[in-house]
Short mmCIF file of N, CA and C in Angstrom, two decimals:
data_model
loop_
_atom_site.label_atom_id
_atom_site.label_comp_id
_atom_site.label_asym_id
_atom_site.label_seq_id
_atom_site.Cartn_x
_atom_site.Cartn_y
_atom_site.Cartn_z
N UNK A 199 -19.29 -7.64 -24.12
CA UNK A 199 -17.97 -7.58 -24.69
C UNK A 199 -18.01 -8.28 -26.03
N UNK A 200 -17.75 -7.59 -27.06
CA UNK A 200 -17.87 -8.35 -28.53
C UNK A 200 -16.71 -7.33 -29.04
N UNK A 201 -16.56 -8.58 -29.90
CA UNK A 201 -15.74 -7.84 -30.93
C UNK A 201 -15.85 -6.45 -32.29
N UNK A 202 -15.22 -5.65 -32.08
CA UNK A 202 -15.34 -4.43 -32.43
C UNK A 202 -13.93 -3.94 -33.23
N UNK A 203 -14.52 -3.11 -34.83
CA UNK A 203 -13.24 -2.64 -35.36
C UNK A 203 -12.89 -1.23 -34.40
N UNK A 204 -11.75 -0.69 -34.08
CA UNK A 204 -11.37 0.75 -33.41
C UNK A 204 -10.21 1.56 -34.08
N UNK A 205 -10.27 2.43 -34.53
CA UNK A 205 -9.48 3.01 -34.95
C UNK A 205 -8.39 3.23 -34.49
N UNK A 206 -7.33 2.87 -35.05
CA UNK A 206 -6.12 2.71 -34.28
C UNK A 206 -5.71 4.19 -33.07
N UNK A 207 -5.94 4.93 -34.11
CA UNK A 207 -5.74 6.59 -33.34
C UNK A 207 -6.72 6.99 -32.43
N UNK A 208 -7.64 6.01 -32.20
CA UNK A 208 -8.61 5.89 -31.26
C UNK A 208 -7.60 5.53 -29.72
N UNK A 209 -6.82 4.53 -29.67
CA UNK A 209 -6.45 3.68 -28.73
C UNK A 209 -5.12 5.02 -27.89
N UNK A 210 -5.20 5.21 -26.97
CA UNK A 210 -4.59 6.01 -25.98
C UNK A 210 -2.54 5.55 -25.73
N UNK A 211 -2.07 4.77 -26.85
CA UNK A 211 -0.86 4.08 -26.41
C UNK A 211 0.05 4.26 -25.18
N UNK A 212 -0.61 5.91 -24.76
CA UNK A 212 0.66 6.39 -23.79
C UNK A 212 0.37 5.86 -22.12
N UNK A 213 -1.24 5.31 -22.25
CA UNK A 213 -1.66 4.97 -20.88
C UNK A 213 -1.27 3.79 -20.79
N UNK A 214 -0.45 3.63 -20.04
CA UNK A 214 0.13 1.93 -19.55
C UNK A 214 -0.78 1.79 -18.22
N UNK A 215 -1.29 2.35 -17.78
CA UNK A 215 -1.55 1.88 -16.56
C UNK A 215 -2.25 0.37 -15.84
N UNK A 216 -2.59 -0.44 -17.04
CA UNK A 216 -2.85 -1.84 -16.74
C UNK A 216 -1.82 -2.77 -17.14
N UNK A 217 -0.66 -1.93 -18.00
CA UNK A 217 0.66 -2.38 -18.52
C UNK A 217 1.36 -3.98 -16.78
N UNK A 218 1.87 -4.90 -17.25
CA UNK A 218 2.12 -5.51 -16.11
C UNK A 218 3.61 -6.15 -16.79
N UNK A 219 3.99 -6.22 -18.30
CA UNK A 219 4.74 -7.22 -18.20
C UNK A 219 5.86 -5.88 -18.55
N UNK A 220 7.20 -6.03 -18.75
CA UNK A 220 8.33 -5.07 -18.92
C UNK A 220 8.99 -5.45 -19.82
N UNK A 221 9.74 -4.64 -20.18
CA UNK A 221 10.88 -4.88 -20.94
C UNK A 221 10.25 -5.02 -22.76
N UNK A 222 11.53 -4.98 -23.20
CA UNK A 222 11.09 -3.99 -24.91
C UNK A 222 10.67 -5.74 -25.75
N UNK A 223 9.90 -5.52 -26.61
CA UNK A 223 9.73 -6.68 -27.04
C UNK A 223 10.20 -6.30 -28.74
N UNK A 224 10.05 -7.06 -29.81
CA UNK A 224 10.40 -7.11 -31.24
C UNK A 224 9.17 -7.05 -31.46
N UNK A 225 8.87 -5.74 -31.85
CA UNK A 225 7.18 -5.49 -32.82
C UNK A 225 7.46 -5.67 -34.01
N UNK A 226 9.07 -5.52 -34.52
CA UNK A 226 8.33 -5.58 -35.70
C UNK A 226 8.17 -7.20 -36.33
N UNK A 227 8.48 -8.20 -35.49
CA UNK A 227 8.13 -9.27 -35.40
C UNK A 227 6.97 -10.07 -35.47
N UNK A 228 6.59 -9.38 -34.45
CA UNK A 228 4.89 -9.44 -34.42
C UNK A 228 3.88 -8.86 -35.33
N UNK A 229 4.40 -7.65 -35.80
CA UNK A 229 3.30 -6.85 -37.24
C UNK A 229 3.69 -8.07 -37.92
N UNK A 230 4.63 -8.94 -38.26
CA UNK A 230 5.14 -9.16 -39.81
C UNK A 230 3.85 -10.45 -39.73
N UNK A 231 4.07 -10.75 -37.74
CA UNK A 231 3.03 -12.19 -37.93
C UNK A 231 1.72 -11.85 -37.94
N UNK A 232 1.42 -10.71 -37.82
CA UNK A 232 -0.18 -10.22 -37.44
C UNK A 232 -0.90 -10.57 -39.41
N UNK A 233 0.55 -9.12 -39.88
CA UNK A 233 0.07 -9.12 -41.58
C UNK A 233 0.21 -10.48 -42.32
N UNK A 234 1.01 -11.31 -41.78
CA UNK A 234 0.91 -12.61 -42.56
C UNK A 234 -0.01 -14.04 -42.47
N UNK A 235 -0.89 -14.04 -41.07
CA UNK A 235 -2.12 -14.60 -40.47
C UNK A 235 -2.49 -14.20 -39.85
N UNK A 236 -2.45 -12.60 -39.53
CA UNK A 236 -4.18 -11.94 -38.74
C UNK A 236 -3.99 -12.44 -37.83
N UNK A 237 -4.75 -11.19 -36.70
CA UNK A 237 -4.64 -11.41 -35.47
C UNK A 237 -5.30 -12.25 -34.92
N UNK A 238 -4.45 -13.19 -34.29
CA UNK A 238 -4.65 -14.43 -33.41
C UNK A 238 -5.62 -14.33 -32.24
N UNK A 239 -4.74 -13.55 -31.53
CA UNK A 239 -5.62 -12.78 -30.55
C UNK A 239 -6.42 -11.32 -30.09
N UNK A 240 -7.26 -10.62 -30.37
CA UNK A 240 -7.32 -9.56 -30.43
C UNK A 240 -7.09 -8.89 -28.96
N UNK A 241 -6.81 -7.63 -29.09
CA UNK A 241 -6.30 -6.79 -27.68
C UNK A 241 -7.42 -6.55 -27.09
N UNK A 242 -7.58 -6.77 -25.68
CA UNK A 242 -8.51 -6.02 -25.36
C UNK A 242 -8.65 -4.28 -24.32
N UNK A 243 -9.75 -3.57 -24.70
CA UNK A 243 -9.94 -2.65 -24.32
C UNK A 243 -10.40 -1.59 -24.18
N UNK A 244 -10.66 -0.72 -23.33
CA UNK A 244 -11.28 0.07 -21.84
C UNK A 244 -12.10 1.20 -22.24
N UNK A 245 -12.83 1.60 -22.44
CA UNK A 245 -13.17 2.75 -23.21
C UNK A 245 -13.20 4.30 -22.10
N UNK A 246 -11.70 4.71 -22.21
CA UNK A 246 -12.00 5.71 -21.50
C UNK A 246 -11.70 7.35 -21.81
N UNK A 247 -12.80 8.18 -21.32
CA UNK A 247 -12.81 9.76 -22.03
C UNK A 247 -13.00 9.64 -23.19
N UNK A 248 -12.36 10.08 -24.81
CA UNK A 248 -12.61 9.89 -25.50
C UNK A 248 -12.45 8.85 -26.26
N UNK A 249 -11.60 8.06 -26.09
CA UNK A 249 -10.87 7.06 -26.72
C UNK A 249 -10.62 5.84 -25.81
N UNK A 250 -9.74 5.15 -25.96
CA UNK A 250 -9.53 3.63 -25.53
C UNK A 250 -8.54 3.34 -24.36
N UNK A 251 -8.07 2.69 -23.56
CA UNK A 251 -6.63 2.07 -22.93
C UNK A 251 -7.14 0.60 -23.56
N UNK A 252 -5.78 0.45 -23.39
CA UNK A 252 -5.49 -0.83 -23.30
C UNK A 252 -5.01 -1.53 -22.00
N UNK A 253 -6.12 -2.84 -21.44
CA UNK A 253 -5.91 -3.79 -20.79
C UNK A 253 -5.25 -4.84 -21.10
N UNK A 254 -5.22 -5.11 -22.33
CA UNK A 254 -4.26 -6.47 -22.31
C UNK A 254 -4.13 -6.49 -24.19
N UNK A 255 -2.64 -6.63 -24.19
CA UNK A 255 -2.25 -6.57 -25.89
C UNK A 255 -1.52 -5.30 -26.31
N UNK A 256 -0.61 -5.33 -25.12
CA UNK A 256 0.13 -3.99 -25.70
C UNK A 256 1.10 -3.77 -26.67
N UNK A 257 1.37 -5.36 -26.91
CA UNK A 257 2.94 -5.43 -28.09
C UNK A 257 1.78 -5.33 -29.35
N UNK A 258 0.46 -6.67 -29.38
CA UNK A 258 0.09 -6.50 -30.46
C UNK A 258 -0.68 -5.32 -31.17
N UNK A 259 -1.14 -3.84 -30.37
CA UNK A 259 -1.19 -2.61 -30.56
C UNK A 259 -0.18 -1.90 -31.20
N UNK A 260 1.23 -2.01 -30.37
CA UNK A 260 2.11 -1.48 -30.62
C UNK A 260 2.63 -1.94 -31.58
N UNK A 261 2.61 -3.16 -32.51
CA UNK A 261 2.65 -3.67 -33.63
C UNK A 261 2.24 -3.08 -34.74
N UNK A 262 0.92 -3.15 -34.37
CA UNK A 262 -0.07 -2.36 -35.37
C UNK A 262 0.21 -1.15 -35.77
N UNK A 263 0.53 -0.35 -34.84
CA UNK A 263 0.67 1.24 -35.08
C UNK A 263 1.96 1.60 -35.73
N UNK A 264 3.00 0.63 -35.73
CA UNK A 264 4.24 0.68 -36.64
C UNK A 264 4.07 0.49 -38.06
N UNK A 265 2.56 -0.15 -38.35
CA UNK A 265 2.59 -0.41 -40.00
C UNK A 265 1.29 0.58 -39.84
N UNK A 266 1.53 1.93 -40.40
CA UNK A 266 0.55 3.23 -40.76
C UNK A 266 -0.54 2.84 -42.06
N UNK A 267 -0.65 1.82 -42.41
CA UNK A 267 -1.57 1.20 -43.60
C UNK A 267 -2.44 1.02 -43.47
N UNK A 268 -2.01 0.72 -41.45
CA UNK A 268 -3.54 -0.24 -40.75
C UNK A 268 -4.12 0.81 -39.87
N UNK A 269 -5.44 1.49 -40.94
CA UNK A 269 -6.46 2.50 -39.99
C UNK A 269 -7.36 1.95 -38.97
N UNK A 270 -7.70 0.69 -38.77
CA UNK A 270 -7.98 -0.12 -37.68
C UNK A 270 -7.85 -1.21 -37.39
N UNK A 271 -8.40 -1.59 -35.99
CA UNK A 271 -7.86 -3.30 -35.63
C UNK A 271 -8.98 -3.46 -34.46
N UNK A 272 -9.08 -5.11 -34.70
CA UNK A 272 -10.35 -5.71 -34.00
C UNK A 272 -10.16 -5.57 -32.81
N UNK A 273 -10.73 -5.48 -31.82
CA UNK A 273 -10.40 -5.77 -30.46
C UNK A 273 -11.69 -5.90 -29.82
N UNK A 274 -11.58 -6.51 -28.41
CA UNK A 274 -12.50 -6.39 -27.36
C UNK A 274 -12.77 -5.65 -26.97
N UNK A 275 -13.88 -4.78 -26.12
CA UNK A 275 -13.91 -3.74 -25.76
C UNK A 275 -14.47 -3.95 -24.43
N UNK A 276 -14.39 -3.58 -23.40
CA UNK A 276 -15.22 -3.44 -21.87
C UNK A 276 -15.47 -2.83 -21.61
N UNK A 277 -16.88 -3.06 -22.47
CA UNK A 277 -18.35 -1.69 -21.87
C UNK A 277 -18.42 -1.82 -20.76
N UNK A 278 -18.77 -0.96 -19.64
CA UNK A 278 -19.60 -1.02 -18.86
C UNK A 278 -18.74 -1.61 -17.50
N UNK A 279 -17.60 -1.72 -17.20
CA UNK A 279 -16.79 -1.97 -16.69
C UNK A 279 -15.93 -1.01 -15.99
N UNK A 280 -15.53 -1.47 -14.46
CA UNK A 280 -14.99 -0.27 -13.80
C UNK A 280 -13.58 -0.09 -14.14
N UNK A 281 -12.92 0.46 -13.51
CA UNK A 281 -11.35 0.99 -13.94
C UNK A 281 -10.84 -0.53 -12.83
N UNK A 282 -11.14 -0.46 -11.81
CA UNK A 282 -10.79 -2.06 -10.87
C UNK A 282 -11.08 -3.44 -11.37
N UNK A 283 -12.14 -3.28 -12.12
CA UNK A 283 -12.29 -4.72 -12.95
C UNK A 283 -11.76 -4.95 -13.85
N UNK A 284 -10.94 -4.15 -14.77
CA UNK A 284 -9.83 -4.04 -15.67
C UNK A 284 -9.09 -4.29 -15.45
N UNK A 285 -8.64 -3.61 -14.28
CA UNK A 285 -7.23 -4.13 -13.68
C UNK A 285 -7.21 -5.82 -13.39
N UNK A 286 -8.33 -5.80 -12.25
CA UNK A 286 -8.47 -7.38 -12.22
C UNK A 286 -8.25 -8.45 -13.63
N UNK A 287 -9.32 -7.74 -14.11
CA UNK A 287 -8.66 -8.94 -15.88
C UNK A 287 -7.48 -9.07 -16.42
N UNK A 288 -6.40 -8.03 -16.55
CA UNK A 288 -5.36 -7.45 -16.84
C UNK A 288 -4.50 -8.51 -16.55
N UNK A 289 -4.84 -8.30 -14.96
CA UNK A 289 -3.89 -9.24 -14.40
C UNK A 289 -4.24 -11.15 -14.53
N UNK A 290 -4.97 -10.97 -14.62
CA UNK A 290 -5.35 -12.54 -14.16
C UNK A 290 -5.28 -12.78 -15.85
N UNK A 291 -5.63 -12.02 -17.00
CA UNK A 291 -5.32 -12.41 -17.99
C UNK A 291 -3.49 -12.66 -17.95
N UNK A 292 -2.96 -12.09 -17.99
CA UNK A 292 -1.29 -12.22 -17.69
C UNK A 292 -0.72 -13.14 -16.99
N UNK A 293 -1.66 -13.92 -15.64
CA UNK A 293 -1.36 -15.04 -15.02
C UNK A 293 -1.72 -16.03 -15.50
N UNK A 294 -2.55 -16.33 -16.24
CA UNK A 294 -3.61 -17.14 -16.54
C UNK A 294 -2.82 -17.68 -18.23
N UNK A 295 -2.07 -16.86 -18.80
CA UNK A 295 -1.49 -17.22 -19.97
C UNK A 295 -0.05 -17.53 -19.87
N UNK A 296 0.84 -17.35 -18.83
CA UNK A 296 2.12 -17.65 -18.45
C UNK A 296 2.39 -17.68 -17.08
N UNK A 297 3.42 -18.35 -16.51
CA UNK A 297 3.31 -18.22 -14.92
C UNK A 297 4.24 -16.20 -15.21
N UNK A 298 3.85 -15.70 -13.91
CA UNK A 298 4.69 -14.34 -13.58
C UNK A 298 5.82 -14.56 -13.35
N UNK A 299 6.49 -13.52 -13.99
CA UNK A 299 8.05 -13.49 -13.10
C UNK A 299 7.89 -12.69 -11.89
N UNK A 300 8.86 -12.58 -11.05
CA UNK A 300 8.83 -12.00 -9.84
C UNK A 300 8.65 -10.34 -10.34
N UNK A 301 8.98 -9.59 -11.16
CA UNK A 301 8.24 -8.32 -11.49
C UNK A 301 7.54 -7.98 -11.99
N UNK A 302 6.68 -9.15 -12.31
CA UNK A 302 5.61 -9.19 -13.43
C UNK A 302 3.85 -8.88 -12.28
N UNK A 303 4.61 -9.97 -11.19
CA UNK A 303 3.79 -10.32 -10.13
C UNK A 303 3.92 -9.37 -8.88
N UNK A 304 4.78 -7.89 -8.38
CA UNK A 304 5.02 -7.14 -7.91
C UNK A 304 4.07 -5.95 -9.04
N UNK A 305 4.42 -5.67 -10.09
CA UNK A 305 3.72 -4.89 -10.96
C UNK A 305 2.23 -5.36 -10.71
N UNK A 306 1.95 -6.32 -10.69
CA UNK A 306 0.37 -6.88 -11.01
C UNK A 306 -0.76 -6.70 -8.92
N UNK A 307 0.47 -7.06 -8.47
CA UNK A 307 -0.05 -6.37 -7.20
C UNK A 307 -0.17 -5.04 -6.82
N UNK A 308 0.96 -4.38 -7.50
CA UNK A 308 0.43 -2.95 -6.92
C UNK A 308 -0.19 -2.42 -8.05
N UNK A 309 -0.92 -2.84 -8.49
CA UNK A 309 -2.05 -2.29 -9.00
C UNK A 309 -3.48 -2.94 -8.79
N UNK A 310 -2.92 -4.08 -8.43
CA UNK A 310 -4.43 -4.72 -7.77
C UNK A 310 -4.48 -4.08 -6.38
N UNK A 311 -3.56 -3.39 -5.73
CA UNK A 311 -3.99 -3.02 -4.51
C UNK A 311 -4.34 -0.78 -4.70
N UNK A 312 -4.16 -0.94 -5.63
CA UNK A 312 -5.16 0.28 -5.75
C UNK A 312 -6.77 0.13 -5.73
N UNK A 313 -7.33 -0.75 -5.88
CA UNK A 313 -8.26 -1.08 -5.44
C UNK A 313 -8.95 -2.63 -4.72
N UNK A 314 -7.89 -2.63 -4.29
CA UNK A 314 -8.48 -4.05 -3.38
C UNK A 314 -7.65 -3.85 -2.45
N UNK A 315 -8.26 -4.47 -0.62
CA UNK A 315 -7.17 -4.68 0.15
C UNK A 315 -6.17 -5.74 -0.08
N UNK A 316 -5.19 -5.44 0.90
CA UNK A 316 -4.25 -6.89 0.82
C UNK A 316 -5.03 -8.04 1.26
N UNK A 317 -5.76 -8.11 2.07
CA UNK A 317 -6.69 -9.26 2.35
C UNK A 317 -7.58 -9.99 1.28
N UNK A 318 -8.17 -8.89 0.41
CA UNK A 318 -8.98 -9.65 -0.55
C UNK A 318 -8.20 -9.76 -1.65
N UNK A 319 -7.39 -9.23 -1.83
CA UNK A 319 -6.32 -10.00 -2.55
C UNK A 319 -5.44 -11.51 -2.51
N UNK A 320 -5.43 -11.39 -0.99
CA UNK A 320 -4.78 -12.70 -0.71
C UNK A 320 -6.23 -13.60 -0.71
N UNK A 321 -7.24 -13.48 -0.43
CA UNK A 321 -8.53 -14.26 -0.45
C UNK A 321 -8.78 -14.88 -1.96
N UNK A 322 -8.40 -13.81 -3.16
CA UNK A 322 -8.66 -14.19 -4.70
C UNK A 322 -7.63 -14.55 -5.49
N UNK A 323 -6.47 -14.23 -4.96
CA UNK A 323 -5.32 -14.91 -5.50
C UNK A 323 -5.29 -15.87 -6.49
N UNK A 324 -5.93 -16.73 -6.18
CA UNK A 324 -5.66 -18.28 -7.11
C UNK A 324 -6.57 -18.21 -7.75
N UNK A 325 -8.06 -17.26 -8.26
CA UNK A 325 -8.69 -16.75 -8.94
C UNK A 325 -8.11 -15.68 -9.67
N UNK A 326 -7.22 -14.80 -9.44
CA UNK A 326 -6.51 -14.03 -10.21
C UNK A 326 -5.32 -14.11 -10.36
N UNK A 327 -4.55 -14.22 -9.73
CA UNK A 327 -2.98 -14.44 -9.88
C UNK A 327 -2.80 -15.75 -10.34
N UNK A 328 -3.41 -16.94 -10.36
CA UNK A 328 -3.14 -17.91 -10.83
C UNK A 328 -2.12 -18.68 -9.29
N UNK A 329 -1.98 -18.20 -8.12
CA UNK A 329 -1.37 -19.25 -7.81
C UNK A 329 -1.95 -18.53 -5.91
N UNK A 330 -1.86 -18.92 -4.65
CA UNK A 330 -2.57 -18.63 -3.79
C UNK A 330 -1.44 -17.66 -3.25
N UNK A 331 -1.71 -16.63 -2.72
CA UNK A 331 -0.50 -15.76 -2.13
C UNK A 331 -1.33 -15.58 -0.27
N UNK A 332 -0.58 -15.65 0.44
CA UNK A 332 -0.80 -14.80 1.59
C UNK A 332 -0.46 -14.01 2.23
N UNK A 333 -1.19 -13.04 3.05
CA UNK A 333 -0.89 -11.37 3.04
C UNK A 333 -0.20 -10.81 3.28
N UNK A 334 0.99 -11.98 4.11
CA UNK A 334 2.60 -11.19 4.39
C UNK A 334 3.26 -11.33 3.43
N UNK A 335 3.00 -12.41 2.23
CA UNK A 335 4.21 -12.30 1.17
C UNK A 335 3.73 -11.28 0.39
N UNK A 336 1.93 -11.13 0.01
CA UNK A 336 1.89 -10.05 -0.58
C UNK A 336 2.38 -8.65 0.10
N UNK A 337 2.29 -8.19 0.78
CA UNK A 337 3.01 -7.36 1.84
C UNK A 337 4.33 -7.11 1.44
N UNK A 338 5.07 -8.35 1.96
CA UNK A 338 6.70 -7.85 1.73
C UNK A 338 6.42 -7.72 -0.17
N UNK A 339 6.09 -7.99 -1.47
CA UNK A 339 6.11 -8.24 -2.41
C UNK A 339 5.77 -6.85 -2.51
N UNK A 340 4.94 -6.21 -1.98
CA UNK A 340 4.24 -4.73 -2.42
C UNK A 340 5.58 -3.67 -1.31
N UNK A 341 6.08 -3.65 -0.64
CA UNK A 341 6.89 -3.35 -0.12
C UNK A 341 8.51 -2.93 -1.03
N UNK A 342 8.78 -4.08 -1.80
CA UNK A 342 9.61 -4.46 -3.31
C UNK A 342 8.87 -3.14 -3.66
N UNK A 343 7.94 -3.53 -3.85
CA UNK A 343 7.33 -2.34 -5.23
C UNK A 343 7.36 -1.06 -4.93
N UNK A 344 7.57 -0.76 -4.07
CA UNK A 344 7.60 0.50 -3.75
C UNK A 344 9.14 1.51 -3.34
N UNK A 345 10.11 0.63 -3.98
CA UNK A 345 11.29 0.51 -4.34
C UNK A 345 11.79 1.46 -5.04
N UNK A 346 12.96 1.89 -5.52
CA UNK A 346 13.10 2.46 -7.04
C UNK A 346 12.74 1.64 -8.08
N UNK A 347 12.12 1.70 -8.99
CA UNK A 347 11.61 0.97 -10.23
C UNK A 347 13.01 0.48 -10.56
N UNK A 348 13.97 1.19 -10.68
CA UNK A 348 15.45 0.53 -11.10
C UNK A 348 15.98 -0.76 -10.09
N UNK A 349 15.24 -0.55 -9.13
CA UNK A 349 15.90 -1.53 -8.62
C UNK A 349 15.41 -3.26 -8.68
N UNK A 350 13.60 -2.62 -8.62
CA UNK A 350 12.51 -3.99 -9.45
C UNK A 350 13.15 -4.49 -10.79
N UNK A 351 12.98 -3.48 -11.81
CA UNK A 351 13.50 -4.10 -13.29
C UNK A 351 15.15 -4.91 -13.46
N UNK A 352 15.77 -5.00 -12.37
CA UNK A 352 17.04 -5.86 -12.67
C UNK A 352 16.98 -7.12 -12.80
#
């Protein structure tokens, strides 16, 4: 994993699928801080089919692509990496930099349980989620998730 320029039109924007946090943020906030001291943190991400997803850095992508000036941007990339170990980083990157809100942490499970059981989930928890869960709260929590999305996002 090293750092790599990618062409912005490289990066897939429409695949959220490691997406975990919600709700609309102020990009153009963030371009103004990217163009005025460079990116702090670079995004990282997935190299898949022809082009890219993004695992983690979706505002500061979506930043980028609002100012059309910028034909590329640095990022991480994860060679060699499965579609489940992405997810895993995704998430534990997202725990690991703020505590979750309760839909942050429903989003981040049901997608860790596309490829993990509830058991080894509750076993890695405090390695990925940042805090220890056990398998009935993850349970009822993935249960939530399977909700109307309208009814999670309130």
């Amino acid at each position: 994993m090293g750092l790599q320029k990618i062409r912005v039109a490289d990066i897939d924007i429409s695949d959220t699928r490691f997406r975990i946090s919600t709700g609309e943020k102020d990009l153009s906030s963030i371009g103004a801080s990217i163009a005025e001291i460079g990116l702090v943190s670079p995004p990282i991400l997935w190299p898949h089919n022809s082009g890219f997803v993004i695992v983690s850095g979706f505002n500061r992508v979506g930043a980028v692509c609002l100012d059309k000036d910028v034909p590329v941007i640095d990022c991480l990339v994860l060679h060699d990496l499965k579609e489940g170990q992405c997810a895993i980083k995704a998430v534990a990157l997202q725990a690991f930099q703020s505590p979750l809100t309760l839909v942050e942490t429903i989003n981040s499970l049901m997608l860790l349980n596309r490829f993990l059981s509830v058991d080894e989930i509750s076993q890695k928890s405090d390695r990925i989620l940042n805090t220890k869960m056990n398998q009935n709260h993850i349970q009822n929590l993935l249960r939530l998730g399977d909700q109307d999305p309208l009814c999670i996002t309130l």
